[in-house]
Backbone as a printed PyTorch tensor [residue, N CA C, xyz], in Angstrom:
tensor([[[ 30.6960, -22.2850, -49.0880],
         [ 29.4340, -22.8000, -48.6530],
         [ 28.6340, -21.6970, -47.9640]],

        [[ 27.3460, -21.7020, -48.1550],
         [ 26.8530, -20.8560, -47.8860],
         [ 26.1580, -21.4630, -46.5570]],

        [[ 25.8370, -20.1170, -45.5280],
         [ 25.2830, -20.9090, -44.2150],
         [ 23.6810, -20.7060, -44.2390]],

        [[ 23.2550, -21.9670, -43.7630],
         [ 21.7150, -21.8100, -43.9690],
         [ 21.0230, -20.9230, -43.1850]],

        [[ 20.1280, -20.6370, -43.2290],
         [ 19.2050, -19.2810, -42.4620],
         [ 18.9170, -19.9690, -41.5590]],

        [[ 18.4850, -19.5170, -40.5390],
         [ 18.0630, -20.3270, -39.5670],
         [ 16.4490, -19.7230, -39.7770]],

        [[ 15.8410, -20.7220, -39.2790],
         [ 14.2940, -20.3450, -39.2400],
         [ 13.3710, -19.7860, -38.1990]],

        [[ 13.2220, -18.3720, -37.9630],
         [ 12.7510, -18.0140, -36.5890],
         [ 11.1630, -18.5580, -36.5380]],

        [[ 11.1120, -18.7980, -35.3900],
         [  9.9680, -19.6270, -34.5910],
         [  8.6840, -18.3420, -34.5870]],

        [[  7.8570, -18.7680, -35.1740],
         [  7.0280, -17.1390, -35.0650],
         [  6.2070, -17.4390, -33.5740]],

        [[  5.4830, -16.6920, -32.6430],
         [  5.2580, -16.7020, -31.1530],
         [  3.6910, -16.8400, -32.1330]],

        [[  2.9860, -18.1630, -31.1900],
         [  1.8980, -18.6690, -31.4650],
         [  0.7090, -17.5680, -30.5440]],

        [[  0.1920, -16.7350, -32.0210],
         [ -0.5430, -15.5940, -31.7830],
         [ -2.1540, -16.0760, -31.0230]],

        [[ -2.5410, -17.4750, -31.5880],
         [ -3.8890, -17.6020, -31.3710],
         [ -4.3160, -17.9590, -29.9890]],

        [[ -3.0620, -18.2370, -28.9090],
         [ -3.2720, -18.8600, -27.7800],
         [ -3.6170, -17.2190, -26.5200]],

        [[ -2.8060, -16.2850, -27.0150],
         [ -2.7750, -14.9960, -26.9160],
         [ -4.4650, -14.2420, -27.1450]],

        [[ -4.5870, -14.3600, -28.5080],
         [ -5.8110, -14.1900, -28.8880],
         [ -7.5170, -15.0300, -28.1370]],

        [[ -6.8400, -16.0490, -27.5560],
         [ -8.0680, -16.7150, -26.8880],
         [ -7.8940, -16.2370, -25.3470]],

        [[ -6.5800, -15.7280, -24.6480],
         [ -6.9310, -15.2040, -23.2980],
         [ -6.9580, -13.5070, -23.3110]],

        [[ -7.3850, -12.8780, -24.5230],
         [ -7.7990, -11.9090, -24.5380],
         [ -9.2990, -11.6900, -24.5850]],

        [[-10.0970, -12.4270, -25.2800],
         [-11.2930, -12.7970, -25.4550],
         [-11.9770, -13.7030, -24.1200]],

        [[-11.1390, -14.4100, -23.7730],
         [-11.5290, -14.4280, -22.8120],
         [-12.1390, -13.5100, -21.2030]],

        [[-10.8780, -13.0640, -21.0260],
         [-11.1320, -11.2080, -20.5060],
         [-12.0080, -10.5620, -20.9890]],

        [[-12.1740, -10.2920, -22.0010],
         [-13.4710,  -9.5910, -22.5240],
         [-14.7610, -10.3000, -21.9360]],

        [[-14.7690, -11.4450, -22.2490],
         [-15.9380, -11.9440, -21.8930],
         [-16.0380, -12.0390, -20.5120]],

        [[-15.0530, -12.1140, -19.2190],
         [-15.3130, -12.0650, -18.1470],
         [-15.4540, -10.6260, -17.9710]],

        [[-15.0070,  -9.3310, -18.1630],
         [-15.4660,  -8.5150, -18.1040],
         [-16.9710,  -7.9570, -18.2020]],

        [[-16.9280,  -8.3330, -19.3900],
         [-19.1910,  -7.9820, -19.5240],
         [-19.6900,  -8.6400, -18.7330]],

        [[-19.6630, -10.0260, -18.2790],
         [-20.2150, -10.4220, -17.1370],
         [-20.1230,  -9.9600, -16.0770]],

        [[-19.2260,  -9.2090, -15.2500],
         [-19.0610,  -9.1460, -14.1870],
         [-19.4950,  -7.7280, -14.0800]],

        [[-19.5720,  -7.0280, -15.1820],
         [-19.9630,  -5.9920, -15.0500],
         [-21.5510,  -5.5730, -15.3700]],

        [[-22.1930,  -5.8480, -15.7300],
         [-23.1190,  -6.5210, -15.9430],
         [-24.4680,  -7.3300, -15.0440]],

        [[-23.6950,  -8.2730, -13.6620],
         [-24.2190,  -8.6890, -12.8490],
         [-25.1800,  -7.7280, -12.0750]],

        [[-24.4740,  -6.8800, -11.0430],
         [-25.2890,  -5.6740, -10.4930],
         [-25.7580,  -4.3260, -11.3340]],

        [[-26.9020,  -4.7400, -11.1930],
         [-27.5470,  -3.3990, -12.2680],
         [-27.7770,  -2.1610, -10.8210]],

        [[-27.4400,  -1.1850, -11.6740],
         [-27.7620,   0.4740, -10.8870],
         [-28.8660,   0.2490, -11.1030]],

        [[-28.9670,   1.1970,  -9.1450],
         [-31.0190,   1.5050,  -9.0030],
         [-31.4300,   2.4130, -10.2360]],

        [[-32.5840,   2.4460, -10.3990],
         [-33.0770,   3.3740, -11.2040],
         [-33.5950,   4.5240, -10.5980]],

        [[-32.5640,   6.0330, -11.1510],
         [-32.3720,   7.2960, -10.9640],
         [-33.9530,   7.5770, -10.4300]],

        [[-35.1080,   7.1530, -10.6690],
         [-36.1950,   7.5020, -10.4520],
         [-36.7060,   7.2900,  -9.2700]],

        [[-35.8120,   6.2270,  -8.4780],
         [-36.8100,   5.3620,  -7.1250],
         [-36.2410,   6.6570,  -6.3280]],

        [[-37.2540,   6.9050,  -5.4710],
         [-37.3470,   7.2040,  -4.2780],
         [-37.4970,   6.7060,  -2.6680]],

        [[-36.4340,   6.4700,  -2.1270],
         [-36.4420,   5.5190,  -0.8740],
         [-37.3070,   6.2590,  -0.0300]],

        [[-37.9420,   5.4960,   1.2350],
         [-38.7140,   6.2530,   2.1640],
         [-38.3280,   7.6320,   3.0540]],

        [[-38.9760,   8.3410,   3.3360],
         [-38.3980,   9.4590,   4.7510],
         [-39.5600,   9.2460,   5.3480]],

        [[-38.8830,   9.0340,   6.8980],
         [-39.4200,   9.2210,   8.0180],
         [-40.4150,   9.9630,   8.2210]],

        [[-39.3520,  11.2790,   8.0690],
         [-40.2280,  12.4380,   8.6470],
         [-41.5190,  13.2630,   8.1130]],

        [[-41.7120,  12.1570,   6.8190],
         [-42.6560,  12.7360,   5.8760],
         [-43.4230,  11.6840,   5.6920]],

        [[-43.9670,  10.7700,   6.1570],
         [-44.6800,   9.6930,   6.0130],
         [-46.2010,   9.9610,   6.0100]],

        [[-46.9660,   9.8080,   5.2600],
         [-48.5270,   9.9550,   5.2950],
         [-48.9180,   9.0650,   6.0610]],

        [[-48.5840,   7.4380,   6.1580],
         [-49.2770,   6.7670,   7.2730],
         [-48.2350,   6.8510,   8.3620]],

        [[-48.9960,   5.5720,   9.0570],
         [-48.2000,   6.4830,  10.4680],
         [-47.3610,   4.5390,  10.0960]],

        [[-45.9880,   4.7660,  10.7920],
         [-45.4560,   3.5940,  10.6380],
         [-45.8420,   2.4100,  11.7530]],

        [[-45.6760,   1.1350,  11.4190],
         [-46.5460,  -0.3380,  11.9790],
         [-46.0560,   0.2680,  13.3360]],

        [[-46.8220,  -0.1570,  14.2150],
         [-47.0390,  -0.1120,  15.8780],
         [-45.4430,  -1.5090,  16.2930]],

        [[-45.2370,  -2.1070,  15.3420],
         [-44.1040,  -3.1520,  15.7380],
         [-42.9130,  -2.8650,  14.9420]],

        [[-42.9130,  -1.7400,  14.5000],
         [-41.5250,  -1.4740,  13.6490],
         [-40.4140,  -0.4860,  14.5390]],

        [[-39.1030,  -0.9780,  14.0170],
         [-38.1730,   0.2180,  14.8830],
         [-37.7580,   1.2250,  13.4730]],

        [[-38.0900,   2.0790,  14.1810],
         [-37.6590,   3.1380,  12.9780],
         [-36.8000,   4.1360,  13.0830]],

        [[-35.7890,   4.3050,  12.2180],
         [-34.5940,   4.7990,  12.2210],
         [-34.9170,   5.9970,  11.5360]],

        [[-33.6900,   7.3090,  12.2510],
         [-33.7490,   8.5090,  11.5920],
         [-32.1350,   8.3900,  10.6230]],

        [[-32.2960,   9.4620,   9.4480],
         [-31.1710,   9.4150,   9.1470],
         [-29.8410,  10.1510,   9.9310]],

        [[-29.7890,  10.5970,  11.0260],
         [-29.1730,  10.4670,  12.1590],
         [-28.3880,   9.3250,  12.7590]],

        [[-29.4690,   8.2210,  12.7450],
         [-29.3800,   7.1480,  13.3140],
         [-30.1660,   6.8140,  14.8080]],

        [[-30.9040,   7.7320,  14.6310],
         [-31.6210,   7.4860,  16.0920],
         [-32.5050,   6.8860,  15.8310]],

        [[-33.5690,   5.7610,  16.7740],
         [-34.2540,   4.6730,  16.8100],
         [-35.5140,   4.8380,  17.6920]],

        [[-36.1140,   4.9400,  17.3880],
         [-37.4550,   5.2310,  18.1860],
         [-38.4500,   3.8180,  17.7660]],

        [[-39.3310,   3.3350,  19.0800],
         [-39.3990,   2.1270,  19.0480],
         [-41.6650,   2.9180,  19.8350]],

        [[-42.3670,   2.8390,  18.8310],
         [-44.0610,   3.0700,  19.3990],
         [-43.3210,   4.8310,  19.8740]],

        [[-42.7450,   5.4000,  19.1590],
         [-43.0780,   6.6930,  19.8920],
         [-41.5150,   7.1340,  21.0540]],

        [[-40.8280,   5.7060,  21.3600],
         [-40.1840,   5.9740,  22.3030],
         [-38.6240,   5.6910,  21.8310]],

        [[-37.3600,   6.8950,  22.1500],
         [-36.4230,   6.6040,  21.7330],
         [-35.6750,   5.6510,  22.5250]],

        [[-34.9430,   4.7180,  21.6750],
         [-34.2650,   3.3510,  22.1310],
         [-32.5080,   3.9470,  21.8560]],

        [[-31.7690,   3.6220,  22.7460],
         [-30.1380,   3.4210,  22.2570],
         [-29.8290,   2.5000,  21.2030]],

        [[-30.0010,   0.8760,  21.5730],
         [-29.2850,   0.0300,  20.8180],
         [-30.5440,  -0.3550,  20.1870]],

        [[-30.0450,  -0.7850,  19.0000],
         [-31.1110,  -2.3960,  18.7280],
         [-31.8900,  -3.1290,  19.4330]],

        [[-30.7770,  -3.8950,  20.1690],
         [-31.1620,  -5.1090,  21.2400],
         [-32.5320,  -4.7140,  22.0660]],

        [[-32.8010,  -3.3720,  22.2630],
         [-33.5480,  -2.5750,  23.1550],
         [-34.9200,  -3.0950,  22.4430]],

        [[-34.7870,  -2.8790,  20.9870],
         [-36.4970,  -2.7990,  20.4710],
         [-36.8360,  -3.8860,  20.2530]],

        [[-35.9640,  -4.9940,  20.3880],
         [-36.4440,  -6.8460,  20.7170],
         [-36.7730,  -6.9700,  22.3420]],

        [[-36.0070,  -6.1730,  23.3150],
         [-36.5710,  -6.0860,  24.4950],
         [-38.4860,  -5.8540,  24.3680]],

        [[-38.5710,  -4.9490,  23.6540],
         [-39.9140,  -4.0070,  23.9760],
         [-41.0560,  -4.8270,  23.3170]],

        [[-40.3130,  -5.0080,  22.1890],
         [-41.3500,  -6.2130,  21.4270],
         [-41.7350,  -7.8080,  22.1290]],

        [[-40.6180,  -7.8910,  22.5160],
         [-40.4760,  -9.1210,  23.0740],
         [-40.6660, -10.5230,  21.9580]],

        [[-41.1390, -11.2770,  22.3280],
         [-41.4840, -12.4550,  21.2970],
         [-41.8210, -11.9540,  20.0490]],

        [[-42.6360, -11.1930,  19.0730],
         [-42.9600, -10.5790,  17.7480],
         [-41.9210, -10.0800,  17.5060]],

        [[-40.9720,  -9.4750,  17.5730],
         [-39.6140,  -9.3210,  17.0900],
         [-38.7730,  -9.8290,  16.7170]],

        [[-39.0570, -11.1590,  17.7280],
         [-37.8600, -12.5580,  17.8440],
         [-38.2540, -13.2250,  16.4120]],

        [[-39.7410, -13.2810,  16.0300],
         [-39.5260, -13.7970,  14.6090],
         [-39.6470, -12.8980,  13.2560]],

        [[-40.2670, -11.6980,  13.2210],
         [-40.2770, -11.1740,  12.2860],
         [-39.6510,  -9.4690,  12.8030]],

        [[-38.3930,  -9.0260,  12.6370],
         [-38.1700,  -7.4840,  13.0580],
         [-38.4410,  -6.3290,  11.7100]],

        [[-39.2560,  -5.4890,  12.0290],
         [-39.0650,  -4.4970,  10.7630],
         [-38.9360,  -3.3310,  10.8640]],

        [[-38.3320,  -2.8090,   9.7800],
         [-37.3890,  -1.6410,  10.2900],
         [-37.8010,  -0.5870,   9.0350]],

        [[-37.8200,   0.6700,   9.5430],
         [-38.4550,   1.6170,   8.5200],
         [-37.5880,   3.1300,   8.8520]],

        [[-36.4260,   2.8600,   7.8870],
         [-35.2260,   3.8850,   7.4310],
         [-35.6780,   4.8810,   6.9070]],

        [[-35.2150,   5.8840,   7.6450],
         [-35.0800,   7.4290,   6.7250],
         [-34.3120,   7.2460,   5.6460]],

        [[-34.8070,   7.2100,   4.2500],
         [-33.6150,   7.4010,   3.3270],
         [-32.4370,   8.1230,   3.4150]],

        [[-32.4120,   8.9360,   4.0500],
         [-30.4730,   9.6010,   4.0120],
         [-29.8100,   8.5140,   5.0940]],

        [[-30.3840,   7.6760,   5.3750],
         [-29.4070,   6.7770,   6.4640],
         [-28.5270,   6.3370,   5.6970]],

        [[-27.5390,   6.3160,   6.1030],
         [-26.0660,   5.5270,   5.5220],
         [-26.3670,   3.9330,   5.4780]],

        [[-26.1540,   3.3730,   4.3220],
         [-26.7260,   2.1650,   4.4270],
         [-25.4500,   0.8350,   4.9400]],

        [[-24.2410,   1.3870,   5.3830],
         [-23.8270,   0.7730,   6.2310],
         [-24.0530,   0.5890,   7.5410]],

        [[-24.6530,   2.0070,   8.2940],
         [-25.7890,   1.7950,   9.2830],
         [-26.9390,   1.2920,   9.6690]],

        [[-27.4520,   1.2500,   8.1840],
         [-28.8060,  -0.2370,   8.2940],
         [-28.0340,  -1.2230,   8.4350]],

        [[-27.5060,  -1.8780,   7.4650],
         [-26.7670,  -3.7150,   7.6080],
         [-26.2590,  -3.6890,   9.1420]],

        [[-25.5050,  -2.3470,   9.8820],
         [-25.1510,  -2.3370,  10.9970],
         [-25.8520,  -3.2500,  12.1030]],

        [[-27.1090,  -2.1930,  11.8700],
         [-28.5080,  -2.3710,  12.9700],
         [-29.0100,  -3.8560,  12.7960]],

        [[-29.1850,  -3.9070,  11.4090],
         [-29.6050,  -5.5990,  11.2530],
         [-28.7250,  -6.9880,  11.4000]],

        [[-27.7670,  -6.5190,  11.3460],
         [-26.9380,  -7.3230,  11.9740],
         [-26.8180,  -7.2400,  13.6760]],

        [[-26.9780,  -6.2190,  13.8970],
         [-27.3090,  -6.3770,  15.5540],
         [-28.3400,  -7.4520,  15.8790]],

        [[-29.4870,  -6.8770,  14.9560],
         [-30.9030,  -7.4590,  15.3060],
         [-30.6170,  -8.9610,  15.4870]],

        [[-30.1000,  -9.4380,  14.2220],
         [-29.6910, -10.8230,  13.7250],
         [-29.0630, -11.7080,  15.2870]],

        [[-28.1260, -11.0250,  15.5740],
         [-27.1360, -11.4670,  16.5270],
         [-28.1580, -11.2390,  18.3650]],

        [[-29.0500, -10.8650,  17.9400],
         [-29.6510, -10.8480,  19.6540],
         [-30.8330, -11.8430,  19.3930]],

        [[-31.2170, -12.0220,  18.4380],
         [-31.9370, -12.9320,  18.0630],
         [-33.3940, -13.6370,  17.5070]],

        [[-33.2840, -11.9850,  16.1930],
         [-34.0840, -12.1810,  15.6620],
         [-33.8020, -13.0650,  14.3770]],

        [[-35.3110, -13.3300,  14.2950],
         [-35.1380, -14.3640,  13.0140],
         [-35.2040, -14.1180,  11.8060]],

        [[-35.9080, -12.5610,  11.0090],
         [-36.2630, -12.3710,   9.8940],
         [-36.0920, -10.6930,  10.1950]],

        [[-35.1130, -10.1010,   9.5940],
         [-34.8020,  -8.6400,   9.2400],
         [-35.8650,  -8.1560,   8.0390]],

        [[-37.1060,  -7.4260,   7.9670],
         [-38.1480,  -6.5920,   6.7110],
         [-37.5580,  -5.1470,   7.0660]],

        [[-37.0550,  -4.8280,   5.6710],
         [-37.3160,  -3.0110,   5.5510],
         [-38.2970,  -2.7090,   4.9440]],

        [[-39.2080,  -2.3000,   6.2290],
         [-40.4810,  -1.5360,   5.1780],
         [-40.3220,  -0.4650,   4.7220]],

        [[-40.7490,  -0.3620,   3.2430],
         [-41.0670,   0.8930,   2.6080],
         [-41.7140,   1.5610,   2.4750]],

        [[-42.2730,   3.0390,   1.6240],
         [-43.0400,   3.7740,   1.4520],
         [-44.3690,   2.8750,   0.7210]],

        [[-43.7790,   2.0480,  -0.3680],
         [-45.2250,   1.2290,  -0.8490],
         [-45.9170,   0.4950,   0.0580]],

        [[-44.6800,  -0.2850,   1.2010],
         [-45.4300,  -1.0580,   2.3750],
         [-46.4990,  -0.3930,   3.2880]],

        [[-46.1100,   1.0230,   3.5950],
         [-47.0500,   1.2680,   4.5000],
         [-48.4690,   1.8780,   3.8380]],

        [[-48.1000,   1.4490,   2.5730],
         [-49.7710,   2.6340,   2.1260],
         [-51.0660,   1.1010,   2.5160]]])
């Protein structure tokens, strides 16, 4: 008597094939979401500004130093002091582009937490 073959089970390829495609497709999305600035923009500098920056803005060097109408401030909290109430609802802030931009979110999160209500980075288009 002869012994029967046994029948190997082939490994079900298409279930494989749908969480590969799947991956793919979460990949392009996610990559995809945040688009790079465009190589062309130019962020503001301070130290080169044709107008002169708003009389209510704190403006940061890329240093990190803060000068508030002309006058240098230590903290944050300082240029909601000076402003007083106009700060408390709208603060705006006008970065030297080489600032580390974990040092902006820094500052504005200060701002946030002493108790302003609305963080603006003005830019070079803002002040023309």
């Amino acid at each position: 008597m002869r012994r029967k073959k046994q029948k190997t089970e082939r490994e079900p390829t298409i279930a494989l094939i749908n969480i590969v495609f799947l991956m793919l497709v979460f990949f392009l999305v996610a990559g995809t979401v945040a688009r790079p600035l465009d190589p062309s923009l130019n962020l503001v500098h301070t130290a080169d500004l044709e107008g002169a920056a708003p009389a209510d803005a704190l403006v940061i060097d890329a240093d990190g130093s803060m000068t508030v109408r002309g006058q240098a401030i230590a903290a944050p909290e300082e240029f909601l002091e000076v402003l007083g109430e106009e700060a408390m609802t709208l603060a705006r802030l006008v970065p030297d582009r080489d600032l580390p931009a974990a040092k902006l979110v820094d500052i504005g999160r200060a701002l946030r937490a002493a108790g302003a209500e609305k963080v603006m980075i003005v830019t070079e288009r803002g002040l023309e």
